[in-house]
PDB file of C-alpha atoms and ligand atoms in Angstrom:
ATOM      1  CA  MET F   1      -4.087   0.580  13.107  1.00 86.00           C
ATOM      2  CA  ASP F   2      -6.831   3.623  12.361  1.00 90.00           C
ATOM      3  CA  PHE F   3      -6.689   6.653  14.583  1.00 95.00           C
ATOM      4  CA  GLY F   4     -10.062   6.891  14.923  1.00 91.00           C
ATOM      5  CA  LYS F   5     -12.543   9.793  14.271  1.00 93.00           C
ATOM      6  CA  THR F   6     -11.029  13.026  13.447  1.00 96.00           C
ATOM      7  CA  PRO F   7     -10.065  15.763  14.709  1.00 97.00           C
ATOM      8  CA  LYS F   8      -7.855  14.303  17.712  1.00 98.00           C
ATOM      9  CA  ILE F   9      -4.188  15.200  19.332  1.00 98.00           C
ATOM     10  CA  VAL F  10      -1.245  13.080  18.789  1.00 98.00           C
ATOM     11  CA  VAL F  11       0.639  13.823  22.100  1.00 98.00           C
ATOM     12  CA  SER F  12       4.264  14.275  21.577  1.00 98.00           C
ATOM     13  CA  ALA F  13       5.836  12.955  24.747  1.00 98.00           C
ATOM     14  CA  ASP F  14       9.553  14.197  24.122  1.00 98.00           C
ATOM     15  CA  ILE F  15      10.414  13.890  27.803  1.00 98.00           C
ATOM     16  CA  ALA F  16      12.222  11.705  30.082  1.00 98.00           C
ATOM     17  CA  PRO F  17      10.742   8.007  29.712  1.00 98.00           C
ATOM     18  CA  ASN F  18       9.346   8.332  33.329  1.00 97.00           C
ATOM     19  CA  GLU F  19       8.007  12.123  32.702  1.00 98.00           C
ATOM     20  CA  ALA F  20       6.296  10.355  29.585  1.00 98.00           C
ATOM     21  CA  VAL F  21       4.650   7.874  31.717  1.00 98.00           C
ATOM     22  CA  GLN F  22       3.524  10.149  34.522  1.00 98.00           C
ATOM     23  CA  LEU F  23       2.270  12.654  31.482  1.00 98.00           C
ATOM     24  CA  ALA F  24       0.168   9.685  30.166  1.00 98.00           C
ATOM     25  CA  GLU F  25      -1.268   9.047  33.256  1.00 98.00           C
ATOM     26  CA  LYS F  26      -2.377  13.009  33.965  1.00 98.00           C
ATOM     27  CA  LEU F  27      -3.769  12.858  30.239  1.00 98.00           C
ATOM     28  CA  LEU F  28      -6.143   9.622  30.818  1.00 98.00           C
ATOM     29  CA  PRO F  29      -9.132  11.734  31.355  1.00 98.00           C
ATOM     30  CA  ALA F  30      -8.773  12.951  27.559  1.00 98.00           C
ATOM     31  CA  ARG F  31      -8.628   9.722  26.078  1.00 97.00           C
ATOM     32  CA  ASP F  32     -10.948  10.175  23.708  1.00 97.00           C
ATOM     33  CA  LYS F  33      -9.266  13.346  22.353  1.00 98.00           C
ATOM     34  CA  ILE F  34      -5.709  11.507  21.911  1.00 98.00           C
ATOM     35  CA  ALA F  35      -5.125   9.484  18.696  1.00 98.00           C
ATOM     36  CA  ALA F  36      -1.908   8.494  20.303  1.00 98.00           C
ATOM     37  CA  LEU F  37       1.159   9.355  22.002  1.00 98.00           C
ATOM     38  CA  LYS F  38       4.334   9.789  20.134  1.00 98.00           C
ATOM     39  CA  LEU F  39       7.640   8.455  21.713  1.00 98.00           C
ATOM     40  CA  GLY F  40      10.658   9.118  20.118  1.00 97.00           C
ATOM     41  CA  SER F  41      14.552   8.742  20.128  1.00 96.00           C
ATOM     42  CA  LEU F  42      15.052  10.484  23.071  1.00 96.00           C
ATOM     43  CA  HIS F  43      13.132   7.591  24.641  1.00 97.00           C
ATOM     44  CA  ALA F  44      15.149   5.199  22.421  1.00 96.00           C
ATOM     45  CA  MET F  45      18.272   6.559  23.847  1.00 96.00           C
ATOM     46  CA  ASP F  46      17.215   6.860  27.296  1.00 97.00           C
ATOM     47  CA  VAL F  47      16.072   3.563  28.842  1.00 97.00           C
ATOM     48  CA  GLY F  48      15.268   2.137  25.628  1.00 97.00           C
ATOM     49  CA  LEU F  49      12.048   2.047  23.454  1.00 98.00           C
ATOM     50  CA  ARG F  50      11.054  -1.482  24.827  1.00 98.00           C
ATOM     51  CA  GLU F  51      11.274  -0.241  28.544  1.00 98.00           C
ATOM     52  CA  THR F  52       9.231   2.895  28.040  1.00 98.00           C
ATOM     53  CA  ILE F  53       6.511   1.150  26.209  1.00 98.00           C
ATOM     54  CA  LYS F  54       6.204  -1.443  28.897  1.00 98.00           C
ATOM     55  CA  MET F  55       6.067   1.416  31.369  1.00 98.00           C
ATOM     56  CA  MET F  56       3.421   3.318  29.484  1.00 98.00           C
ATOM     57  CA  LYS F  57       1.411   0.242  29.132  1.00 97.00           C
ATOM     58  CA  GLU F  58       1.219  -0.458  32.707  1.00 97.00           C
ATOM     59  CA  VAL F  59      -0.503   2.878  33.533  1.00 97.00           C
ATOM     60  CA  SER F  60      -2.391   3.675  29.875  1.00 97.00           C
ATOM     61  CA  ASP F  61      -3.903   2.090  26.690  1.00 96.00           C
ATOM     62  CA  PHE F  62      -2.893   5.125  24.467  1.00 98.00           C
ATOM     63  CA  PRO F  63      -1.761   3.877  21.060  1.00 98.00           C
ATOM     64  CA  LEU F  64       1.738   4.518  20.678  1.00 98.00           C
ATOM     65  CA  ILE F  65       3.399   5.783  17.585  1.00 98.00           C
ATOM     66  CA  TYR F  66       7.335   5.728  17.549  1.00 98.00           C
ATOM     67  CA  ASP F  67       9.163   8.617  16.019  1.00 97.00           C
ATOM     68  CA  HIS F  68      12.884   7.991  15.314  1.00 95.00           C
ATOM     69  CA  GLN F  69      12.825  11.646  14.474  1.00 93.00           C
ATOM     70  CA  LYS F  70      13.796  11.557  10.701  1.00 91.00           C
ATOM     71  CA  GLY F  71      14.453   7.661  10.916  1.00 94.00           C
ATOM     72  CA  CYS F  72      14.036   4.711   8.694  1.00 95.00           C
ATOM     73  CA  SER F  73      16.089   6.509   6.242  1.00 96.00           C
ATOM     74  CA  ASP F  74      18.643   3.629   5.304  1.00 97.00           C
ATOM     75  CA  ILE F  75      19.678   0.790   3.420  1.00 98.00           C
ATOM     76  CA  PRO F  76      15.986  -1.219   2.751  1.00 98.00           C
ATOM     77  CA  ASP F  77      17.454  -3.951   5.159  1.00 98.00           C
ATOM     78  CA  ILE F  78      18.215  -1.714   7.902  1.00 98.00           C
ATOM     79  CA  VAL F  79      14.897   0.179   7.702  1.00 98.00           C
ATOM     80  CA  GLU F  80      13.300  -3.119   7.658  1.00 98.00           C
ATOM     81  CA  ARG F  81      14.977  -4.153  10.977  1.00 98.00           C
ATOM     82  CA  GLN F  82      14.061  -0.692  12.627  1.00 97.00           C
ATOM     83  CA  VAL F  83      10.414  -1.096  11.924  1.00 98.00           C
ATOM     84  CA  LEU F  84      10.418  -4.864  13.074  1.00 98.00           C
ATOM     85  CA  LEU F  85      12.635  -4.095  16.052  1.00 97.00           C
ATOM     86  CA  ALA F  86       9.958  -1.155  16.819  1.00 97.00           C
ATOM     87  CA  SER F  87       7.030  -3.545  16.379  1.00 98.00           C
ATOM     88  CA  ASP F  88       8.366  -6.224  18.610  1.00 98.00           C
ATOM     89  CA  CYS F  89       9.016  -3.759  21.444  1.00 98.00           C
ATOM     90  CA  GLY F  90       5.207  -3.164  21.128  1.00 98.00           C
ATOM     91  CA  ILE F  91       4.780   0.051  18.929  1.00 98.00           C
ATOM     92  CA  ASP F  92       1.114   0.450  16.999  1.00 98.00           C
ATOM     93  CA  ALA F  93       2.780   2.887  14.415  1.00 98.00           C
ATOM     94  CA  VAL F  94       6.483   4.135  13.281  1.00 98.00           C
ATOM     95  CA  ILE F  95       6.762   7.567  11.800  1.00 98.00           C
ATOM     96  CA  GLY F  96       9.381   7.508   9.342  1.00 97.00           C
ATOM     97  CA  VAL F  97      11.277   9.220   6.080  1.00 97.00           C
ATOM     98  CA  PRO F  98      12.219   6.242   4.388  1.00 97.00           C
ATOM     99  CA  HIS F  99      12.204   8.266   1.028  1.00 96.00           C
ATOM    100  CA  GLY F 100      15.329  10.488   2.293  1.00 94.00           C
ATOM    101  CA  ALA F 101      16.928   7.234   1.113  1.00 96.00           C
ATOM    102  CA  GLY F 102      15.244   6.695  -2.175  1.00 96.00           C
ATOM    103  CA  PRO F 103      12.152   4.429  -3.685  1.00 97.00           C
ATOM    104  CA  ARG F 104      13.297   1.275  -2.514  1.00 98.00           C
ATOM    105  CA  SER F 105      13.604   2.306   1.076  1.00 98.00           C
ATOM    106  CA  LEU F 106      10.236   3.837   1.196  1.00 98.00           C
ATOM    107  CA  GLU F 107       9.020   0.583  -0.125  1.00 98.00           C
ATOM    108  CA  ARG F 108      10.473  -1.640   2.158  1.00 98.00           C
ATOM    109  CA  PHE F 109       9.491   0.869   4.700  1.00 98.00           C
ATOM    110  CA  CYS F 110       5.902   0.250   4.122  1.00 98.00           C
ATOM    111  CA  THR F 111       5.957  -3.542   3.397  1.00 98.00           C
ATOM    112  CA  SER F 112       7.905  -4.327   6.557  1.00 98.00           C
ATOM    113  CA  CYS F 113       5.286  -1.937   8.304  1.00 98.00           C
ATOM    114  CA  LYS F 114       2.346  -4.309   6.582  1.00 97.00           C
ATOM    115  CA  SER F 115       4.030  -7.610   7.358  1.00 97.00           C
ATOM    116  CA  ALA F 116       4.408  -6.403  10.999  1.00 98.00           C
ATOM    117  CA  GLY F 117       0.874  -5.171  11.451  1.00 97.00           C
ATOM    118  CA  ILE F 118       1.683  -1.571  12.595  1.00 98.00           C
ATOM    119  CA  GLU F 119       1.001   1.578  10.441  1.00 98.00           C
ATOM    120  CA  ALA F 120       3.232   3.255   8.628  1.00 98.00           C
ATOM    121  CA  ILE F 121       3.214   7.259   8.482  1.00 98.00           C
ATOM    122  CA  VAL F 122       5.686   9.060   6.091  1.00 98.00           C
ATOM    123  CA  LEU F 123       6.603  12.227   6.703  1.00 97.00           C
ATOM    124  CA  LEU F 124       6.103  14.366   3.749  1.00 96.00           C
ATOM    125  CA  GLU F 125       7.400  17.972   4.705  1.00 95.00           C
ATOM    126  CA  MET F 126       9.004  19.613   7.890  1.00 96.00           C
ATOM    127  CA  THR F 127       7.675  22.714   9.413  1.00 96.00           C
ATOM    128  CA  HIS F 128      10.993  25.124   9.695  1.00 93.00           C
ATOM    129  CA  GLU F 129      12.399  27.429   7.167  1.00 91.00           C
ATOM    130  CA  GLY F 130      14.340  25.962   4.221  1.00 92.00           C
ATOM    131  CA  ALA F 131      14.094  22.533   5.413  1.00 91.00           C
ATOM    132  CA  HIS F 132      13.468  21.480   1.646  1.00 89.00           C
ATOM    133  CA  ASP F 133      15.690  23.887  -0.132  1.00 92.00           C
ATOM    134  CA  TYR F 134      17.786  21.164  -1.565  1.00 93.00           C
ATOM    135  CA  HIS F 135      14.600  18.967  -2.985  1.00 91.00           C
ATOM    136  CA  LYS F 136      13.345  19.509  -6.352  1.00 93.00           C
ATOM    137  CA  GLU F 137      10.046  21.248  -6.724  1.00 92.00           C
ATOM    138  CA  ASP F 138       8.375  18.419  -7.948  1.00 94.00           C
ATOM    139  CA  THR F 139      10.217  15.968  -5.049  1.00 94.00           C
ATOM    140  CA  PRO F 140       7.092  16.224  -2.547  1.00 94.00           C
ATOM    141  CA  ARG F 141       4.471  15.516  -5.071  1.00 96.00           C
ATOM    142  CA  LYS F 142       6.638  12.291  -6.808  1.00 96.00           C
ATOM    143  CA  ILE F 143       6.724  10.990  -3.404  1.00 97.00           C
ATOM    144  CA  PHE F 144       2.975  11.524  -2.502  1.00 97.00           C
ATOM    145  CA  ASP F 145       2.303   9.655  -5.795  1.00 98.00           C
ATOM    146  CA  HIS F 146       4.512   6.623  -4.743  1.00 98.00           C
ATOM    147  CA  ILE F 147       2.997   6.524  -0.992  1.00 97.00           C
ATOM    148  CA  MET F 148      -0.240   6.734  -2.611  1.00 97.00           C
ATOM    149  CA  GLU F 149       0.441   3.700  -4.745  1.00 97.00           C
ATOM    150  CA  LEU F 150       2.003   1.438  -1.588  1.00 97.00           C
ATOM    151  CA  GLY F 151      -1.216   2.018   0.322  1.00 97.00           C
ATOM    152  CA  VAL F 152      -0.267   4.723   3.196  1.00 98.00           C
ATOM    153  CA  ARG F 153      -3.036   5.836   5.102  1.00 97.00           C
ATOM    154  CA  ASN F 154      -1.193   8.787   7.041  1.00 98.00           C
ATOM    155  CA  ILE F 155       1.344  11.290   6.197  1.00 98.00           C
ATOM    156  CA  VAL F 156       2.799  13.784   8.168  1.00 98.00           C
ATOM    157  CA  ALA F 157       2.936  17.529   6.397  1.00 98.00           C
ATOM    158  CA  PRO F 158       3.413  20.916   8.338  1.00 97.00           C
ATOM    159  CA  GLY F 159       0.739  22.449  10.633  1.00 98.00           C
ATOM    160  CA  ASN F 160       2.503  25.718  10.233  1.00 97.00           C
ATOM    161  CA  LYS F 161       2.634  26.258   6.637  1.00 97.00           C
ATOM    162  CA  TYR F 162      -0.763  26.855   5.847  1.00 97.00           C
ATOM    163  CA  GLU F 163      -0.237  26.754   1.749  1.00 96.00           C
ATOM    164  CA  ARG F 164       1.733  23.612   1.736  1.00 96.00           C
ATOM    165  CA  LEU F 165      -0.959  22.120   3.852  1.00 97.00           C
ATOM    166  CA  ARG F 166      -3.646  23.110   1.469  1.00 97.00           C
ATOM    167  CA  GLU F 167      -1.665  21.672  -1.395  1.00 97.00           C
ATOM    168  CA  TYR F 168      -1.547  18.347   0.587  1.00 98.00           C
ATOM    169  CA  ARG F 169      -5.255  18.582   1.105  1.00 98.00           C
ATOM    170  CA  LYS F 170      -6.047  19.180  -2.012  1.00 98.00           C
ATOM    171  CA  TRP F 171      -3.697  16.258  -3.790  1.00 98.00           C
ATOM    172  CA  ILE F 172      -5.524  13.871  -0.960  1.00 98.00           C
ATOM    173  CA  ASP F 173      -8.916  15.184  -1.668  1.00 97.00           C
ATOM    174  CA  GLU F 174      -8.434  14.968  -5.539  1.00 97.00           C
ATOM    175  CA  SER F 175      -7.063  11.241  -5.183  1.00 96.00           C
ATOM    176  CA  GLY F 176     -10.462  10.651  -3.330  1.00 96.00           C
ATOM    177  CA  SER F 177      -8.424   8.433  -0.572  1.00 95.00           C
ATOM    178  CA  GLU F 178      -8.920   8.757   2.939  1.00 95.00           C
ATOM    179  CA  MET F 179      -5.435   9.475   3.766  1.00 97.00           C
ATOM    180  CA  LYS F 180      -5.080  11.659   7.096  1.00 98.00           C
ATOM    181  CA  ILE F 181      -2.452  14.250   7.486  1.00 98.00           C
ATOM    182  CA  MET F 182      -0.800  14.779  11.138  1.00 98.00           C
ATOM    183  CA  SER F 183       1.052  17.884  11.630  1.00 98.00           C
ATOM    184  CA  PRO F 184       3.584  19.215  13.745  1.00 98.00           C
ATOM    185  CA  GLY F 185       4.012  22.918  13.880  1.00 97.00           C
ATOM    186  CA  ILE F 186       1.438  23.639  15.962  1.00 96.00           C
ATOM    187  CA  GLY F 187       2.124  25.656  19.137  1.00 90.00           C
ATOM    188  CA  ALA F 188       5.649  26.029  19.716  1.00 84.00           C
ATOM    189  CA  GLN F 189       6.251  26.509  16.191  1.00 90.00           C
ATOM    190  CA  GLY F 190       3.532  29.302  15.602  1.00 91.00           C
ATOM    191  CA  GLY F 191       0.899  27.154  14.036  1.00 96.00           C
ATOM    192  CA  GLN F 192      -2.831  27.357  15.204  1.00 97.00           C
ATOM    193  CA  ALA F 193      -4.601  23.987  15.612  1.00 98.00           C
ATOM    194  CA  GLU F 194      -7.775  25.810  14.522  1.00 98.00           C
ATOM    195  CA  LYS F 195      -6.285  26.993  11.132  1.00 98.00           C
ATOM    196  CA  ALA F 196      -4.619  24.051  10.657  1.00 98.00           C
ATOM    197  CA  VAL F 197      -7.560  21.857  10.837  1.00 98.00           C
ATOM    198  CA  GLU F 198      -9.412  23.928   8.832  1.00 98.00           C
ATOM    199  CA  ILE F 199      -7.191  23.424   6.226  1.00 98.00           C
ATOM    200  CA  GLY F 200      -6.132  19.945   5.919  1.00 97.00           C
ATOM    201  CA  THR F 201      -4.565  18.682   9.257  1.00 98.00           C
ATOM    202  CA  ASP F 202      -6.640  15.650  10.770  1.00 98.00           C
ATOM    203  CA  TYR F 203      -4.317  14.966  13.725  1.00 98.00           C
ATOM    204  CA  PRO F 204      -2.429  18.009  15.248  1.00 98.00           C
ATOM    205  CA  ILE F 205       0.884  16.516  16.450  1.00 98.00           C
ATOM    206  CA  VAL F 206       1.593  18.668  19.652  1.00 98.00           C
ATOM    207  CA  GLY F 207       4.263  18.242  22.155  1.00 97.00           C
ATOM    208  CA  ARG F 208       5.874  21.515  24.310  1.00 96.00           C
ATOM    209  CA  ALA F 209       2.532  23.265  24.192  1.00 96.00           C
ATOM    210  CA  ILE F 210       1.332  20.288  26.145  1.00 97.00           C
ATOM    211  CA  TYR F 211       3.934  19.102  28.222  1.00 98.00           C
ATOM    212  CA  LEU F 212       5.584  22.603  29.350  1.00 97.00           C
ATOM    213  CA  SER F 213       1.922  23.742  30.160  1.00 97.00           C
ATOM    214  CA  GLU F 214       1.108  24.101  33.723  1.00 97.00           C
ATOM    215  CA  ASP F 215      -2.079  22.052  33.413  1.00 98.00           C
ATOM    216  CA  PRO F 216      -1.277  19.420  30.215  1.00 98.00           C
ATOM    217  CA  LEU F 217      -4.802  18.104  30.525  1.00 98.00           C
ATOM    218  CA  LYS F 218      -6.079  21.823  30.330  1.00 98.00           C
ATOM    219  CA  ALA F 219      -3.925  22.276  27.342  1.00 98.00           C
ATOM    220  CA  VAL F 220      -5.068  19.053  25.779  1.00 98.00           C
ATOM    221  CA  GLU F 221      -8.526  19.969  25.749  1.00 98.00           C
ATOM    222  CA  GLU F 222      -8.088  23.300  24.606  1.00 98.00           C
ATOM    223  CA  ILE F 223      -6.158  22.341  21.655  1.00 98.00           C
ATOM    224  CA  TYR F 224      -8.844  19.710  20.813  1.00 98.00           C
ATOM    225  CA  GLU F 225     -11.528  22.346  21.285  1.00 98.00           C
ATOM    226  CA  SER F 226      -9.688  24.683  18.424  1.00 98.00           C
ATOM    227  CA  ALA F 227      -9.132  21.576  16.253  1.00 98.00           C
ATOM    228  CA  VAL F 228     -12.880  20.709  16.510  1.00 98.00           C
ATOM    229  CA  ARG F 229     -13.900  24.372  15.417  1.00 98.00           C
ATOM    230  CA  GLY F 230     -11.611  24.192  12.663  1.00 98.00           C
ATOM    231  CA  TYR F 231     -12.972  20.834  11.366  1.00 97.00           C
ATOM    232  CA  GLU F 232     -16.436  22.513  11.549  1.00 97.00           C
ATOM    233  CA  LYS F 233     -15.215  24.898   9.148  1.00 97.00           C
ATOM    234  CA  ARG F 234     -14.357  22.710   6.370  1.00 91.00           C
TER     235      ARG F 234
HETATM  236  P1  XMP C 301       6.659  20.161  19.285  1.00 81.38           P
HETATM  237  O1  XMP C 301       7.025  20.505  20.518  1.00 81.38           O
HETATM  238  O2  XMP C 301       7.212  21.301  18.413  1.00 81.38           O
HETATM  239  O3  XMP C 301       6.858  18.751  19.125  1.00 81.38           O
HETATM  240  O4  XMP C 301       5.247  20.482  19.590  1.00 81.38           O
HETATM  241  C1  XMP C 301       6.684  18.548  17.637  1.00 81.38           C
HETATM  242  C2  XMP C 301       7.213  16.986  17.613  1.00 81.38           C
HETATM  243  O5  XMP C 301       7.071  16.842  16.016  1.00 81.38           O
HETATM  244  C3  XMP C 301       8.010  15.981  15.719  1.00 81.38           C
HETATM  245  N1  XMP C 301       8.340  16.354  13.986  1.00 81.38           N
HETATM  246  C4  XMP C 301       8.483  17.691  13.413  1.00 81.38           C
HETATM  247  N2  XMP C 301       8.512  18.504  14.288  1.00 81.38           N
HETATM  248  N3  XMP C 301       8.425  19.812  12.567  1.00 81.38           N
HETATM  249  C5  XMP C 301       8.467  19.595  13.682  1.00 81.38           C
HETATM  250  O6  XMP C 301       8.168  20.589  14.309  1.00 81.38           O
HETATM  251  C6  XMP C 301       8.457  18.728  11.614  1.00 81.38           C
HETATM  252  O7  XMP C 301       8.607  18.706  10.545  1.00 81.38           O
HETATM  253  C7  XMP C 301       8.376  17.436  12.525  1.00 81.38           C
HETATM  254  N4  XMP C 301       8.343  16.457  11.947  1.00 81.38           N
HETATM  255  C8  XMP C 301       8.113  15.461  13.318  1.00 81.38           C
HETATM  256  C9  XMP C 301       9.359  16.377  16.876  1.00 81.38           C
HETATM  257  O8  XMP C 301      10.228  15.863  16.530  1.00 81.38           O
HETATM  258  C10 XMP C 301       8.657  16.479  18.047  1.00 81.38           C
HETATM  259  O9  XMP C 301       8.294  15.183  18.462  1.00 81.38           O
END
C-alpha cells in the first residue's frame, strides 16, 4: 500500500486495545494528516491482533501497520507464517527486522509480504545509543543495498540521530528511488519532527507524545504542522 502524500504521521498506539480504539476515534478529524495507525506486540499479547483489528475497523478506516516490535527475525518459514498471519488478520503493512536472521529471512519477508499483498517495512536502524554496536560499519549499507534489490518501499530509520538520517536520505536520493523513511525517536526520545523531516523523514512515527497527551488530536495536528515546516525547508 502507498501511505500517500508526505509528510504524514504514523501514530503508534502502544496502549491497551480498547484504548487504542478510543484513540483512533479521537483522531478521526485528523485523518488526512495520519498515514497509518501502528499496532504492536502488546495488542497481539493482549486480546490478539485479529480482535484488535476487528475493533479498530468498526470505528475507523485508518491504514493499519503491524509492528511485532523487532519481529520477523527468525528462520524464513516462521517469518513467512508471521507475515501471512498478520495479513490474514487484516493488516495493511508489517514492520520487521528480518535481516537480523540474515539475507534469506529478509528475502522471505519481502516475498511473503508481496504474495500477501501487504507492504513490507524494514527497520534499518534503531534510535537508542549503542543499539548497533555489534554491527560492522558497513552492515547498514549492505542491508540497504539488498532491500533496494528486493523492491522495499519503506524503511525505518532514527528520527533522533540526524547524521544517520542524513546518510539514509543520501543513499535513497543517490539511488533515484522513491523509498520513504519512517522515523521513531520523535518526541519522547528527543527528536524533533521539523528537523527530522527537513533532513529526511517522510513519516514520523509517534507514540507517547500523542497518546499520553491531554489532547491527542491537538498533539497530532501540532506534530503534523511541524513536519510540514520541515518538508518546506528540504
Ligand atoms: P514512542 O512512544 O517512543 O514510540 O513515540 C515509538 C514506537 O516506535 C517503535 N519503534 C521504535 N522506537 N526506536 C524507538 O524509539 C526504534 O528504533 C524503534 N523502532 C520501532 C516502538 O516500538 C514504539 O512502538
